[in-house]
XYZ file of C-alpha atoms in Angstrom:
449
model
C -0.722 -7.557 10.139
C -3.972 -9.490 10.603
C -6.395 -7.882 13.043
C -6.413 -11.174 14.956
C -2.696 -10.780 15.759
C -2.380 -7.001 15.837
C -0.797 -6.986 19.311
C 2.256 -8.753 17.843
C 3.264 -5.407 16.361
C 4.775 -4.634 19.780
C 8.180 -6.263 20.422
C 7.513 -6.588 24.134
C 4.270 -8.437 23.558
C 5.895 -10.871 21.084
C 8.588 -11.758 23.625
C 6.000 -12.092 26.398
C 3.757 -14.318 24.246
C 6.544 -16.793 23.413
C 7.685 -17.055 27.028
C 4.112 -17.489 28.246
C 3.385 -20.205 25.675
C 6.318 -22.354 26.837
C 5.637 -21.718 30.519
C 1.911 -22.414 30.153
C 2.637 -25.790 28.540
C 4.680 -26.735 31.596
C 1.975 -25.486 33.941
C -0.628 -27.666 32.237
C 1.708 -30.650 32.502
C 2.115 -30.025 36.223
C -1.617 -29.509 36.758
C -2.381 -32.821 35.054
C 0.298 -34.664 37.032
C -0.769 -33.109 40.341
C -4.394 -34.150 39.873
C -3.471 -37.663 38.791
C -0.995 -38.318 41.588
C -3.525 -37.212 44.227
C -6.308 -39.283 42.664
C -4.355 -42.503 41.988
C -0.977 -42.277 43.734
C -1.701 -40.757 47.144
C -5.326 -41.931 47.470
C -7.505 -44.709 46.110
C -9.450 -42.710 43.505
C -10.623 -40.200 46.116
C -12.150 -37.289 44.195
C -12.834 -35.557 47.512
C -9.089 -35.328 48.225
C -8.631 -33.921 44.745
C -11.233 -31.266 45.490
C -9.413 -30.303 48.698
C -6.139 -30.001 46.768
C -7.786 -27.649 44.286
C -9.369 -25.664 47.100
C -5.991 -25.148 48.785
C -4.509 -23.886 45.524
C -7.286 -21.413 44.857
C -8.088 -20.169 48.364
C -5.173 -17.673 48.700
C -6.235 -15.497 45.729
C -9.600 -14.998 47.455
C -8.260 -14.432 50.957
C -5.460 -12.084 49.875
C -7.303 -10.193 47.153
C -6.868 -6.745 48.712
C -3.152 -7.176 49.345
C -2.262 -8.800 46.012
C -4.159 -6.209 43.952
C -2.489 -3.397 45.876
C 0.938 -4.983 45.278
C 0.214 -5.288 41.529
C -0.621 -1.568 41.376
C 2.104 -0.344 43.696
C 5.265 -2.231 42.621
C 7.134 -2.887 39.382
C 5.138 -5.698 37.791
C 8.014 -7.050 35.715
C 10.236 -7.521 38.750
C 7.353 -8.923 40.761
C 6.731 -11.515 38.052
C 10.394 -12.516 37.970
C 10.140 -13.253 41.710
C 6.868 -15.215 41.456
C 7.925 -17.217 38.398
C 11.254 -18.096 40.035
C 9.409 -19.212 43.168
C 7.072 -21.448 41.154
C 10.122 -22.980 39.451
C 11.660 -23.918 42.800
C 8.445 -25.370 44.241
C 7.850 -27.491 41.134
C 11.371 -28.896 41.300
C 11.021 -29.765 45.001
C 7.712 -31.595 44.428
C 9.297 -33.552 41.588
C 12.266 -34.541 43.755
C 10.063 -35.759 46.616
C 7.933 -37.824 44.233
C 10.977 -39.449 42.667
C 12.314 -40.254 46.140
C 8.980 -41.871 47.039
C 8.510 -39.832 50.227
C 5.598 -37.632 49.163
C 2.447 -37.953 51.307
C -1.048 -36.562 50.897
C -0.495 -34.112 53.771
C 2.718 -32.845 52.181
C 0.949 -32.418 48.842
C -1.772 -30.395 50.550
C 0.962 -28.119 51.958
C 2.575 -27.693 48.542
C -0.822 -26.974 46.964
C -1.343 -24.179 49.491
C 2.149 -22.805 48.784
C 1.477 -22.826 45.037
C -1.746 -20.947 45.726
C 0.038 -18.307 47.809
C 2.545 -17.610 45.040
C -0.181 -17.598 42.379
C -2.187 -15.091 44.436
C 0.527 -12.497 43.746
C 1.413 -13.770 40.279
C -2.060 -13.731 38.709
C -3.120 -10.073 39.110
C 0.378 -8.856 38.248
C 0.439 -11.036 35.124
C -3.042 -9.942 34.058
C -2.358 -6.245 34.607
C 1.102 -6.454 32.996
C -0.575 -6.984 29.621
C -1.731 -3.351 29.725
C 1.918 -2.351 30.262
C 2.948 -4.140 27.055
C 0.443 -2.745 24.516
C -1.458 0.471 24.009
C -5.020 0.592 25.265
C -6.624 0.117 21.832
C -4.889 -3.278 21.620
C -5.686 -4.351 25.192
C -8.726 -6.509 24.395
C -6.859 -8.235 21.548
C -3.839 -8.857 23.789
C -6.044 -10.430 26.472
C -7.633 -12.726 23.876
C -4.226 -13.727 22.476
C -3.084 -14.492 26.013
C -6.035 -16.864 26.288
C -5.062 -18.383 22.923
C -1.528 -18.981 24.230
C -2.936 -20.477 27.425
C -5.168 -22.887 25.538
C -2.653 -23.744 22.821
C -0.413 -24.864 25.684
C -3.382 -26.756 27.102
C -3.600 -28.782 23.904
C 0.027 -29.903 24.319
C 0.672 -30.037 28.065
C -1.913 -32.533 29.420
C -1.420 -35.050 26.598
C 2.356 -34.895 26.991
C 2.020 -35.215 30.770
C -0.182 -38.290 30.399
C 2.377 -39.964 28.149
C 5.243 -39.072 30.512
C 3.370 -40.378 33.573
C 2.836 -43.745 31.895
C 6.389 -43.882 30.486
C 8.668 -42.480 33.218
C 6.518 -41.533 36.215
C 4.897 -38.432 37.666
C 7.962 -36.852 39.286
C 9.695 -36.058 36.003
C 6.661 -34.042 34.856
C 7.277 -31.558 37.679
C 10.941 -31.203 36.671
C 9.926 -30.433 33.077
C 7.504 -27.804 34.334
C 10.241 -26.232 36.465
C 12.451 -25.961 33.382
C 9.714 -24.232 31.339
C 9.559 -21.365 33.844
C 12.987 -20.353 32.557
C 11.324 -19.306 29.278
C 9.109 -16.800 31.074
C 11.957 -15.496 33.218
C 14.154 -14.953 30.133
C 11.253 -13.216 28.368
C 10.795 -10.847 31.299
C 14.519 -10.049 31.238
C 14.438 -9.376 27.468
C 11.501 -6.958 27.639
C 12.495 -3.397 26.732
C 11.568 -1.416 29.804
C 11.769 1.906 27.937
C 8.952 0.725 25.637
C 6.540 -0.223 28.429
C 3.346 1.822 28.561
C 3.623 4.412 31.369
C 1.827 3.309 34.511
C -1.037 5.433 35.801
C -0.873 6.328 39.482
C -3.988 6.893 41.531
C -4.236 10.411 42.950
C -3.394 10.514 46.652
C -2.681 7.432 48.715
C -3.668 4.140 47.114
C -6.273 2.403 49.257
C -7.133 -1.273 49.207
C -10.866 -0.534 49.337
C -10.820 1.650 46.197
C -11.134 -1.371 43.917
C -14.150 -2.686 45.840
C -15.858 0.715 45.768
C -15.210 1.072 42.043
C -16.789 -2.312 41.251
C -19.691 -1.501 43.587
C -20.492 1.508 41.394
C -20.507 -0.588 38.214
C -23.634 -2.794 37.961
C -22.306 -4.339 34.752
C -19.168 -5.544 36.541
C -21.225 -6.829 39.469
C -23.278 -8.991 37.095
C -20.187 -10.223 35.248
C -18.427 -11.060 38.512
C -21.456 -12.997 39.811
C -21.554 -15.087 36.638
C -17.812 -15.713 36.712
C -18.024 -16.804 40.363
C -20.623 -19.478 39.627
C -18.668 -20.812 36.669
C -15.395 -20.799 38.590
C -16.829 -22.425 41.710
C -18.882 -25.240 40.218
C -18.483 -25.391 36.450
C -14.731 -25.263 35.899
C -13.576 -28.197 38.003
C -12.277 -29.919 34.884
C -9.500 -31.893 36.647
C -12.177 -33.585 38.760
C -14.592 -34.093 35.858
C -12.062 -35.379 33.318
C -10.041 -37.608 35.655
C -13.053 -39.322 37.211
C -14.732 -39.756 33.822
C -11.488 -41.213 32.432
C -11.495 -43.798 35.232
C -15.180 -44.540 34.614
C -14.352 -45.262 30.964
C -11.415 -47.496 31.988
C -8.663 -45.112 30.868
C -5.215 -44.530 32.354
C -3.244 -41.276 32.780
C -2.740 -40.879 29.029
C -6.508 -41.078 28.476
C -7.039 -38.389 31.126
C -4.387 -36.165 29.552
C -5.979 -36.585 26.120
C -9.358 -35.425 27.469
C -7.746 -32.233 28.775
C -6.080 -31.639 25.407
C -9.352 -32.192 23.536
C -11.007 -29.663 25.840
C -8.280 -27.237 24.788
C -9.158 -27.554 21.082
C -12.469 -25.824 21.717
C -10.820 -23.439 24.163
C -8.281 -22.328 21.555
C -11.033 -21.783 18.982
C -12.934 -19.619 21.456
C -9.832 -17.565 22.263
C -8.986 -16.944 18.604
C -12.543 -15.853 17.822
C -12.413 -13.504 20.798
C -9.197 -12.034 19.389
C -11.018 -11.167 16.147
C -13.664 -9.078 17.884
C -13.076 -5.341 17.975
C -14.059 -5.118 21.643
C -15.330 -7.222 24.507
C -19.078 -7.025 25.125
C -20.900 -8.257 28.197
C -23.640 -9.846 26.095
C -21.038 -12.395 24.904
C -20.358 -13.256 28.547
C -24.066 -14.025 28.980
C -24.348 -16.065 25.773
C -21.154 -17.954 26.565
C -22.455 -19.017 29.975
C -25.631 -20.328 28.349
C -23.624 -22.380 25.850
C -21.454 -23.692 28.702
C -24.546 -24.871 30.567
C -25.880 -26.683 27.499
C -22.545 -28.357 26.721
C -22.038 -29.489 30.324
C -25.531 -30.954 30.619
C -25.103 -32.881 27.349
C -21.628 -34.171 28.275
C -22.984 -35.641 31.522
C -25.040 -38.224 29.613
C -22.528 -39.249 26.935
C -22.216 -43.071 26.841
C -18.653 -43.546 25.562
C -15.197 -42.058 26.028
C -15.085 -40.508 22.543
C -18.595 -39.045 22.591
C -17.766 -37.469 25.957
C -14.500 -36.162 24.495
C -16.409 -34.601 21.592
C -18.663 -32.605 23.920
C -15.596 -31.284 25.738
C -14.663 -29.253 22.662
C -17.937 -27.343 22.948
C -17.430 -26.972 26.690
C -13.950 -25.544 26.130
C -15.199 -23.146 23.463
C -17.962 -21.892 25.741
C -15.879 -21.380 28.859
C -13.077 -19.520 27.068
C -15.548 -17.341 25.170
C -17.125 -16.417 28.500
C -13.970 -15.847 30.522
C -11.863 -14.204 27.818
C -14.659 -11.769 27.050
C -15.203 -11.062 30.753
C -11.472 -10.495 31.276
C -11.223 -8.218 28.235
C -14.305 -6.296 29.325
C -12.857 -5.693 32.785
C -9.456 -4.665 31.402
C -10.769 -2.274 28.756
C -13.475 -0.564 30.817
C -11.680 -0.154 34.141
C -9.865 2.996 35.206
C -6.103 2.378 34.666
C -5.187 3.633 38.141
C -7.367 0.915 39.684
C -6.911 -1.827 37.103
C -4.598 -3.981 39.240
C -6.984 -3.978 42.182
C -10.043 -4.638 40.033
C -8.266 -7.472 38.205
C -7.162 -8.924 41.531
C -10.820 -8.916 42.603
C -11.820 -10.501 39.280
C -9.191 -13.235 39.612
C -10.107 -13.784 43.263
C -13.752 -14.278 42.328
C -12.867 -16.572 39.428
C -10.263 -18.653 41.243
C -11.463 -18.093 44.791
C -14.770 -19.771 44.052
C -12.889 -23.042 43.687
C -12.295 -23.511 47.446
C -16.069 -23.426 47.835
C -17.082 -25.465 44.821
C -14.256 -27.985 44.319
C -14.697 -29.863 47.624
C -18.442 -30.003 47.012
C -18.018 -31.225 43.431
C -15.338 -33.709 44.523
C -17.608 -35.088 47.250
C -20.494 -35.403 44.779
C -18.227 -37.239 42.326
C -17.096 -39.665 45.049
C -20.583 -40.305 46.457
C -22.815 -40.158 43.383
C -20.444 -40.470 40.432
C -18.781 -38.030 38.016
C -21.874 -37.557 35.860
C -23.839 -36.067 38.743
C -20.870 -33.801 39.514
C -20.892 -32.543 35.909
C -24.629 -31.896 36.210
C -23.941 -29.722 39.267
C -21.558 -27.628 37.161
C -24.073 -27.388 34.334
C -26.837 -26.209 36.664
C -24.507 -23.562 38.129
C -23.778 -22.287 34.610
C -27.506 -22.226 33.893
C -28.050 -20.066 37.003
C -25.262 -17.747 35.819
C -26.989 -17.431 32.448
C -30.238 -16.659 34.257
C -28.585 -13.859 36.254
C -27.229 -12.292 33.078
C -30.523 -12.582 31.198
C -32.480 -11.181 34.146
C -30.214 -8.140 34.233
C -30.537 -7.795 30.461
C -34.339 -7.900 30.639
C -34.507 -5.425 33.526
C -32.412 -3.000 31.507
C -35.120 -2.801 28.859
C -32.735 -3.526 25.977
C -34.192 -6.951 25.179
C -37.773 -6.673 23.980
C -40.251 -7.873 21.377
C -39.451 -7.052 17.786
C -41.543 -4.203 16.424
C -42.603 -5.950 13.215
C -42.124 -9.695 13.788
C -44.607 -11.237 16.194
C -42.503 -13.946 17.846
C -39.058 -12.365 17.423
C -36.946 -10.515 19.963
C -34.827 -7.437 19.437
C -31.648 -6.477 21.308
C -30.826 -2.799 21.296
C -27.265 -1.887 20.400
C -25.179 -0.970 23.416
C -22.727 1.877 23.413
C -19.781 0.359 25.295
C -17.952 2.058 28.098
C -14.947 3.702 26.543
C -11.498 2.869 27.833
C -11.054 5.627 30.374
C -7.913 7.714 29.875
C -6.301 8.810 33.159
C -7.153 12.459 32.763
C -10.851 11.709 32.269
C -11.375 9.537 35.330
C -13.869 10.779 37.859
C -16.385 9.351 40.292
C -19.080 10.079 37.733
C -17.367 7.982 35.063
C -16.599 5.255 37.569
C -20.338 4.830 38.047
C -21.114 4.705 34.319
C -22.590 1.498 32.978
C -23.449 0.650 29.329
C -26.919 -0.498 30.380
C -29.290 2.131 31.640
C -30.429 1.675 35.203
C -34.142 1.806 36.042
C -35.355 5.385 35.970
C -36.150 5.444 39.673
C -32.563 4.707 40.676
C -30.542 6.099 37.784
C -28.094 8.796 38.799
C -27.044 11.620 36.475
C -24.083 10.443 34.436
C -22.096 11.363 31.370
C -22.811 9.272 28.286
C -20.024 6.787 27.579
C -18.552 6.334 24.152
């Protein structure tokens, strides 16, 4: 089997992948419909209201990070996911019914956005950590990248289909279709062979909510990655605001907005598939990806036509998925298994929880100064993230002038942190980072890899 698809060797992962692909397509349809109905149905092109809706969806993962990570580590993840996916099915169906009845209001939609966020707060870390229950640890990075490929393949289909449905039959039916697609994930979870799941690692002694925070605090590489991800998540990844307001600026309807989201997914899928080919996730790719994201965003802000703007979105999608898939894979494959759920919950909270801070700001900027200025805000945030990563890289001493070429730079090879088997975990290994700390502050540590 091709190295790109090596995780498909596991039956459980194949079943999971198919269910996730169908469910993700429905989720993208719902996301497109939700943004459009707030922007054009419940308000008069108010991007600020759209930003508030996004903030309400993404606030719970940040506020509940300690609890949701602990739940993902403590309880059966498969059963937990059946509960969360079933709950999302019901909420989607109720929203669709209220829209078809013509009784939905902006206040009610805010309430449903918050409810969706509460369910997602428990669903996301469990779903991320469940991947490590499906495949052995040497396939974990590949499985994470294939998950991103599934997510973005669905993104190519879902928004475009949603745009067509909104124009043809109305927004409410999109939510009913999404509700039906959750059945695919629920069936997949029921079909998974529980006896073939990878044994869960239990933390010694009582599991404490603060353990995940302490672990990340001892890992400078994770601190840098999390800071970069926060900036991208808060200000750079508000694509529903960017694409919908730009679609209106170019005189497009819902189908034009949906097409922009699907075009973005073409680059996203390419980035995910390339990530799946790599043997392991490296933090330097996170840094390079954020730099490419900044460049693509800044260029897209000045594009004069709908199609030239759409073209730049492919590069934006490629950059953001390269960055986030690599960051996710790096966290999964270098984190102690006993703490993985809590660390992933913190990662997801930082990624998604930045939205309540950034989305209202970006939405307000789009309403007051136009969508192009809002895109520039996202591009500048990505540029700052790139600067943080490069500063850390330079302080580590790995990036320096080439020994023989006058104007060239050389990047020393990094020995990655090995995936830590349960029996090898210790406080010493928890503090290990692939980049040497300055000599004055470096603590004695065992060499990784």
